Every structure is written in C-alpha cells, then in structure tokens.
GROMACS .gro file of C-alpha atoms in nm:
model
  278
    1UNK     CA    1   1.149   4.846   4.480
    2UNK     CA    2   1.273   5.124   4.255
    3UNK     CA    3   1.039   5.420   4.223
    4UNK     CA    4   0.816   5.396   3.914
    5UNK     CA    5   0.785   5.716   3.713
    6UNK     CA    6   0.500   5.746   3.463
    7UNK     CA    7   0.551   6.019   3.207
    8UNK     CA    8   0.238   6.172   3.054
    9UNK     CA    9   0.323   6.356   2.733
   10UNK     CA   10   0.050   6.547   2.554
   11UNK     CA   11   0.001   6.819   2.294
   12UNK     CA   12  -0.294   6.942   2.503
   13UNK     CA   13  -0.363   6.929   2.878
   14UNK     CA   14  -0.263   6.565   2.927
   15UNK     CA   15  -0.575   6.485   3.128
   16UNK     CA   16  -0.662   6.174   2.925
   17UNK     CA   17  -0.321   6.015   2.984
   18UNK     CA   18  -0.325   6.113   3.351
   19UNK     CA   19  -0.667   5.958   3.411
   20UNK     CA   20  -0.567   5.635   3.237
   21UNK     CA   21  -0.246   5.620   3.442
   22UNK     CA   22  -0.431   5.676   3.770
   23UNK     CA   23  -0.695   5.417   3.684
   24UNK     CA   24  -0.425   5.162   3.604
   25UNK     CA   25  -0.218   5.236   3.914
   26UNK     CA   26  -0.532   5.190   4.121
   27UNK     CA   27  -0.525   4.821   4.029
   28UNK     CA   28  -0.200   4.774   4.222
   29UNK     CA   29  -0.092   4.812   4.581
   30UNK     CA   30   0.178   5.047   4.462
   31UNK     CA   31   0.333   5.300   4.699
   32UNK     CA   32   0.649   5.415   4.523
   33UNK     CA   33   0.540   5.588   4.209
   34UNK     CA   34   0.525   5.932   4.055
   35UNK     CA   35   0.324   6.076   3.767
   36UNK     CA   36   0.496   6.350   3.571
   37UNK     CA   37   0.264   6.530   3.333
   38UNK     CA   38   0.397   6.737   3.043
   39UNK     CA   39   0.121   6.928   2.861
   40UNK     CA   40   0.150   7.129   2.540
   41UNK     CA   41   0.444   6.937   2.396
   42UNK     CA   42   0.443   7.079   2.044
   43UNK     CA   43   0.804   7.067   1.926
   44UNK     CA   44   1.087   6.814   1.900
   45UNK     CA   45   1.324   6.996   2.133
   46UNK     CA   46   1.083   6.995   2.426
   47UNK     CA   47   0.990   6.634   2.354
   48UNK     CA   48   1.355   6.522   2.343
   49UNK     CA   49   1.424   6.684   2.680
   50UNK     CA   50   1.142   6.485   2.838
   51UNK     CA   51   1.241   6.159   2.671
   52UNK     CA   52   1.605   6.191   2.772
   53UNK     CA   53   1.499   6.247   3.129
   54UNK     CA   54   1.280   5.934   3.117
   55UNK     CA   55   1.577   5.728   2.996
   56UNK     CA   56   1.740   5.753   3.340
   57UNK     CA   57   1.428   5.657   3.537
   58UNK     CA   58   1.233   5.339   3.596
   59UNK     CA   59   0.981   5.481   3.357
   60UNK     CA   60   0.669   5.421   3.150
   61UNK     CA   61   0.575   5.673   2.883
   62UNK     CA   62   0.209   5.741   2.807
   63UNK     CA   63   0.148   5.984   2.524
   64UNK     CA   64  -0.137   6.152   2.338
   65UNK     CA   65   0.035   6.326   2.047
   66UNK     CA   66  -0.168   6.375   1.729
   67UNK     CA   67   0.136   6.509   1.543
   68UNK     CA   68   0.261   6.192   1.374
   69UNK     CA   69   0.622   6.308   1.366
   70UNK     CA   70   0.624   6.360   1.743
   71UNK     CA   71   0.429   6.038   1.808
   72UNK     CA   72   0.665   5.832   1.590
   73UNK     CA   73   0.966   5.997   1.751
   74UNK     CA   74   0.836   5.893   2.093
   75UNK     CA   75   0.758   5.539   1.979
   76UNK     CA   76   1.106   5.497   1.829
   77UNK     CA   77   1.273   5.631   2.143
   78UNK     CA   78   1.080   5.389   2.365
   79UNK     CA   79   1.173   5.097   2.142
   80UNK     CA   80   1.542   5.188   2.126
   81UNK     CA   81   1.568   5.240   2.502
   82UNK     CA   82   1.350   4.946   2.607
   83UNK     CA   83   1.099   5.174   2.778
   84UNK     CA   84   0.731   5.070   2.784
   85UNK     CA   85   0.545   5.325   2.573
   86UNK     CA   86   0.170   5.357   2.527
   87UNK     CA   87   0.019   5.564   2.246
   88UNK     CA   88  -0.336   5.632   2.362
   89UNK     CA   89  -0.470   5.811   2.057
   90UNK     CA   90  -0.314   5.721   1.723
   91UNK     CA   91  -0.416   5.352   1.707
   92UNK     CA   92  -0.779   5.456   1.752
   93UNK     CA   93  -0.741   5.738   1.498
   94UNK     CA   94  -0.604   5.484   1.251
   95UNK     CA   95  -0.894   5.247   1.318
   96UNK     CA   96  -1.151   5.523   1.264
   97UNK     CA   97  -0.975   5.627   0.944
   98UNK     CA   98  -0.977   5.270   0.810
   99UNK     CA   99  -1.348   5.229   0.885
  100UNK     CA  100  -1.463   5.567   0.751
  101UNK     CA  101  -1.205   5.646   0.480
  102UNK     CA  102  -1.186   5.996   0.629
  103UNK     CA  103  -0.865   6.185   0.698
  104UNK     CA  104  -0.802   6.295   1.059
  105UNK     CA  105  -0.763   6.667   1.131
  106UNK     CA  106  -0.444   6.612   1.331
  107UNK     CA  107  -0.529   6.920   1.537
  108UNK     CA  108  -0.377   6.929   1.888
  109UNK     CA  109  -0.613   7.006   2.175
  110UNK     CA  110  -0.933   6.951   1.976
  111UNK     CA  111  -1.100   6.762   2.263
  112UNK     CA  112  -1.038   7.052   2.498
  113UNK     CA  113  -1.187   7.292   2.243
  114UNK     CA  114  -1.497   7.074   2.214
  115UNK     CA  115  -1.524   7.065   2.592
  116UNK     CA  116  -1.499   7.444   2.609
  117UNK     CA  117  -1.779   7.470   2.354
  118UNK     CA  118  -1.996   7.239   2.560
  119UNK     CA  119  -1.935   7.420   2.888
  120UNK     CA  120  -1.999   7.761   2.733
  121UNK     CA  121  -2.333   7.636   2.608
  122UNK     CA  122  -2.418   7.501   2.953
  123UNK     CA  123  -2.321   7.836   3.104
  124UNK     CA  124  -2.552   8.020   2.864
  125UNK     CA  125  -2.841   7.782   2.940
  126UNK     CA  126  -2.792   7.824   3.315
  127UNK     CA  127  -2.788   8.200   3.262
  128UNK     CA  128  -3.119   8.188   3.072
  129UNK     CA  129  -3.279   7.986   3.352
  130UNK     CA  130  -3.144   8.213   3.626
  131UNK     CA  131  -3.260   8.534   3.460
  132UNK     CA  132  -3.584   8.409   3.308
  133UNK     CA  133  -3.906   8.604   3.351
  134UNK     CA  134  -3.743   8.899   3.527
  135UNK     CA  135  -3.632   8.689   3.826
  136UNK     CA  136  -3.324   8.901   3.890
  137UNK     CA  137  -3.281   9.234   3.713
  138UNK     CA  138  -2.907   9.234   3.787
  139UNK     CA  139  -2.871   8.982   3.506
  140UNK     CA  140  -2.967   9.244   3.247
  141UNK     CA  141  -2.626   9.408   3.271
  142UNK     CA  142  -2.445   9.074   3.235
  143UNK     CA  143  -2.649   8.951   2.938
  144UNK     CA  144  -2.564   8.949   2.568
  145UNK     CA  145  -2.929   9.014   2.490
  146UNK     CA  146  -3.251   9.108   2.670
  147UNK     CA  147  -3.596   9.009   2.544
  148UNK     CA  148  -3.899   9.207   2.660
  149UNK     CA  149  -4.268   9.148   2.598
  150UNK     CA  150  -4.600   9.063   2.757
  151UNK     CA  151  -4.695   8.711   2.861
  152UNK     CA  152  -4.706   8.442   2.587
  153UNK     CA  153  -4.478   8.614   2.338
  154UNK     CA  154  -4.225   8.327   2.343
  155UNK     CA  155  -3.969   8.499   2.566
  156UNK     CA  156  -3.866   8.186   2.754
  157UNK     CA  157  -3.845   7.939   2.462
  158UNK     CA  158  -3.652   8.197   2.261
  159UNK     CA  159  -3.414   8.254   2.553
  160UNK     CA  160  -3.344   7.881   2.574
  161UNK     CA  161  -3.308   7.842   2.198
  162UNK     CA  162  -3.057   8.129   2.181
  163UNK     CA  163  -2.876   7.992   2.487
  164UNK     CA  164  -2.807   7.680   2.283
  165UNK     CA  165  -2.633   7.915   2.039
  166UNK     CA  166  -2.415   8.033   2.331
  167UNK     CA  167  -2.597   8.366   2.368
  168UNK     CA  168  -2.665   8.474   2.726
  169UNK     CA  169  -3.024   8.594   2.729
  170UNK     CA  170  -3.230   8.752   3.005
  171UNK     CA  171  -3.598   8.824   2.955
  172UNK     CA  172  -3.834   9.067   3.123
  173UNK     CA  173  -4.215   9.043   3.125
  174UNK     CA  174  -4.393   9.373   3.068
  175UNK     CA  175  -4.692   9.393   3.301
  176UNK     CA  176  -4.880   9.721   3.356
  177UNK     CA  177  -4.898   9.670   3.733
  178UNK     CA  178  -4.528   9.585   3.772
  179UNK     CA  179  -4.261   9.859   3.746
  180UNK     CA  180  -4.004   9.810   3.471
  181UNK     CA  181  -3.661   9.738   3.624
  182UNK     CA  182  -3.438  10.046   3.613
  183UNK     CA  183  -3.153   9.836   3.469
  184UNK     CA  184  -3.350   9.806   3.147
  185UNK     CA  185  -3.293  10.175   3.082
  186UNK     CA  186  -2.926  10.157   3.185
  187UNK     CA  187  -2.812   9.907   2.923
  188UNK     CA  188  -2.758   9.990   2.552
  189UNK     CA  189  -3.088   9.966   2.365
  190UNK     CA  190  -2.914   9.767   2.091
  191UNK     CA  191  -2.902   9.478   2.342
  192UNK     CA  192  -3.282   9.482   2.378
  193UNK     CA  193  -3.541   9.326   2.150
  194UNK     CA  194  -3.916   9.360   2.201
  195UNK     CA  195  -4.155   9.077   2.124
  196UNK     CA  196  -4.521   9.120   2.044
  197UNK     CA  197  -4.813   8.916   1.919
  198UNK     CA  198  -5.157   8.982   1.772
  199UNK     CA  199  -5.448   9.019   2.017
  200UNK     CA  200  -5.632   8.728   1.853
  201UNK     CA  201  -5.333   8.496   1.879
  202UNK     CA  202  -5.266   8.596   2.239
  203UNK     CA  203  -5.628   8.537   2.330
  204UNK     CA  204  -5.617   8.189   2.177
  205UNK     CA  205  -5.285   8.096   2.341
  206UNK     CA  206  -5.389   8.226   2.681
  207UNK     CA  207  -5.721   8.046   2.675
  208UNK     CA  208  -5.543   7.721   2.594
  209UNK     CA  209  -5.298   7.791   2.875
  210UNK     CA  210  -5.582   7.841   3.124
  211UNK     CA  211  -5.749   7.518   3.012
  212UNK     CA  212  -5.421   7.331   3.058
  213UNK     CA  213  -5.410   7.464   3.414
  214UNK     CA  214  -5.771   7.361   3.474
  215UNK     CA  215  -5.889   7.722   3.501
  216UNK     CA  216  -6.178   7.904   3.340
  217UNK     CA  217  -6.116   8.058   2.999
  218UNK     CA  218  -6.306   8.365   3.118
  219UNK     CA  219  -6.027   8.474   3.351
  220UNK     CA  220  -5.894   8.828   3.312
  221UNK     CA  221  -5.564   8.683   3.182
  222UNK     CA  222  -5.736   8.588   2.853
  223UNK     CA  223  -5.978   8.881   2.841
  224UNK     CA  224  -5.946   9.066   2.509
  225UNK     CA  225  -5.969   9.411   2.667
  226UNK     CA  226  -5.695   9.319   2.911
  227UNK     CA  227  -5.476   9.187   2.628
  228UNK     CA  228  -5.522   9.512   2.432
  229UNK     CA  229  -5.419   9.712   2.738
  230UNK     CA  230  -5.108   9.499   2.786
  231UNK     CA  231  -5.009   9.533   2.419
  232UNK     CA  232  -5.052   9.912   2.434
  233UNK     CA  233  -4.849   9.931   2.755
  234UNK     CA  234  -4.573   9.711   2.614
  235UNK     CA  235  -4.548   9.915   2.294
  236UNK     CA  236  -4.515  10.233   2.499
  237UNK     CA  237  -4.226  10.085   2.698
  238UNK     CA  238  -4.056   9.951   2.385
  239UNK     CA  239  -4.076  10.292   2.218
  240UNK     CA  240  -3.916  10.450   2.526
  241UNK     CA  241  -3.640  10.189   2.507
  242UNK     CA  242  -3.596  10.248   2.134
  243UNK     CA  243  -3.558   9.877   2.066
  244UNK     CA  244  -3.660   9.679   1.757
  245UNK     CA  245  -3.989   9.490   1.785
  246UNK     CA  246  -4.061   9.149   1.635
  247UNK     CA  247  -4.412   9.016   1.582
  248UNK     CA  248  -4.395   8.646   1.670
  249UNK     CA  249  -4.757   8.567   1.580
  250UNK     CA  250  -4.687   8.366   1.264
  251UNK     CA  251  -4.326   8.267   1.322
  252UNK     CA  252  -4.164   7.950   1.447
  253UNK     CA  253  -3.909   7.985   1.728
  254UNK     CA  254  -3.626   7.912   1.482
  255UNK     CA  255  -3.742   8.186   1.246
  256UNK     CA  256  -3.768   8.446   1.521
  257UNK     CA  257  -3.429   8.343   1.658
  258UNK     CA  258  -3.279   8.388   1.311
  259UNK     CA  259  -3.419   8.741   1.294
  260UNK     CA  260  -3.280   8.818   1.639
  261UNK     CA  261  -2.933   8.693   1.546
  262UNK     CA  262  -2.938   8.906   1.230
  263UNK     CA  263  -3.036   9.212   1.435
  264UNK     CA  264  -2.754   9.138   1.680
  265UNK     CA  265  -2.505   9.123   1.395
  266UNK     CA  266  -2.635   9.447   1.245
  267UNK     CA  267  -2.600   9.614   1.584
  268UNK     CA  268  -2.241   9.495   1.619
  269UNK     CA  269  -2.317   9.257   1.905
  270UNK     CA  270  -2.102   8.951   1.954
  271UNK     CA  271  -2.246   8.638   1.801
  272UNK     CA  272  -2.055   8.314   1.853
  273UNK     CA  273  -2.009   8.172   1.504
  274UNK     CA  274  -1.906   7.827   1.618
  275UNK     CA  275  -2.245   7.773   1.777
  276UNK     CA  276  -2.484   7.899   1.514
  277UNK     CA  277  -2.505   7.569   1.328
  278UNK     CA  278  -2.490   7.345   1.631
   0.00000   0.00000   0.00000
C-alpha cells in the first residue's frame, strides 16, 4: 500500500491537528504513514509550497487556519486536486458565531496564548507555595515581591491571591526569636512590603485560631503582651528595610492586594496587565 502522508497545516503550533491525526490513525492497523506538521503558516507563499508538495503524495490535509483567506485557499486546493481536506476550526467558529451573534477575533495562536497565561499562573501559585512562611530564603531573590509581617497578618492568603495575578510572591514571618534571613537585606527594598495589624485584632484572630486547633486561648501565642512585643519587633525590622507598611486590620484581601499592586506600579515593578482582571 502506498505510504499515507497526513499534512498538518496551522497558523500556530499545529498541536491540535497533530493530536487529532494521531488519535484517528490509532483506530487503524496502519504501518505506512507519515505526519508532516507545518506550524506558523501565515502567508500564501508558504501555504502554496506545502499544498503543491501534498499534490504529489497520497495525502490528507488537516488544517487549523483562522485566516479565512488561507483556509478558503486550502479548501479550494483540496477540492480541485481531489485531496481529502479537514478544516478543524472554522466550522466550529461559524457555529459559535451563529449561536452568539458575536464576531470571531480571527487571531492566530490565541489558544497557545491562553495556555501560556494559564501555565504562568500555575507557576506563580507553585512559587507562592514553595516559598511560603519563610520555607526557603533563596526564593526571596527570585520573587517579584516579598511580604513580611508577624503571624496572622494575611501573608499567605495575600501571596496566593497575588499569585493568581501572576505575581511571584515569597513571604517571611517576623518572629523575635528567629533571625531574619540575610537575603531580605540583599534585595531592593521596593520589592518588600510589610504587613501589620492592630493588637486587638491580632489577639482576637489568634484566640480563634487556638480554639480551632483545640488549644487554650491563654497560650502565649495570643497573649497581648507577646503580641505587642512582636509588633514592636516587626516595625523595627520594617524600618531597617525601609519598606512600605500596610495595616490589614480592616481590609479585605482584595483591598490589600489592590494597594500592593498600586505600590508595585509606583515603584516601577513589573505587573502583568493581562492577569489583573482575571
């Protein structure tokens, strides 16, 4: 049997067409075949070269071209040369348009861009988890932002919230008995934001935390004198760092995150616009 050649023609990576071709081939006990993938086909000249090559093969053409001129050119070529052609994207685009009365963007590679956005967010979330609560001080140098503060000042939830905005955040707890990591003084202070809370609010939150853990509310963790000492210690460190300080006592996570993003912009730090409304 003559070798079957499946041409994958795409204005992006061509992965969709390739996966469909492989899934279909898997339904046959087919030994003599070849998949030729042509990504980033964005002009007529390149397209015509591929099509003319396919004309002299035992070929099938699978294409994902959102440019209608290129898609129609491919369809016409297949029809004129009696080559099976499969448009994987435009029939569905047309169906969505008819059901929604919306106009398609016709932007090549948009799926890949969406995928990149997703994976960058995942990367930022994994970063926040890895460098949460001072687990590894080496992450401070790699971060876009470092949050510092005593326990129960919303460091972790803020880190995760900002990670969903594609900001790589590390956070460091400030505890009088634990030395501050040296890396904190080696990074630009514009990358650091201090978080604080009122003694009364901290006392309330910590007592509730102890109750949730089944512990006595009289523990030193929730002792007012201890809280005052921690706040004083944290403020001393933050002043040495020269970083802005945000009082989170009466703010929702979203509000504090908004303030942080504004500070980052004012300090000339990179903020990923495409993620701020996601």
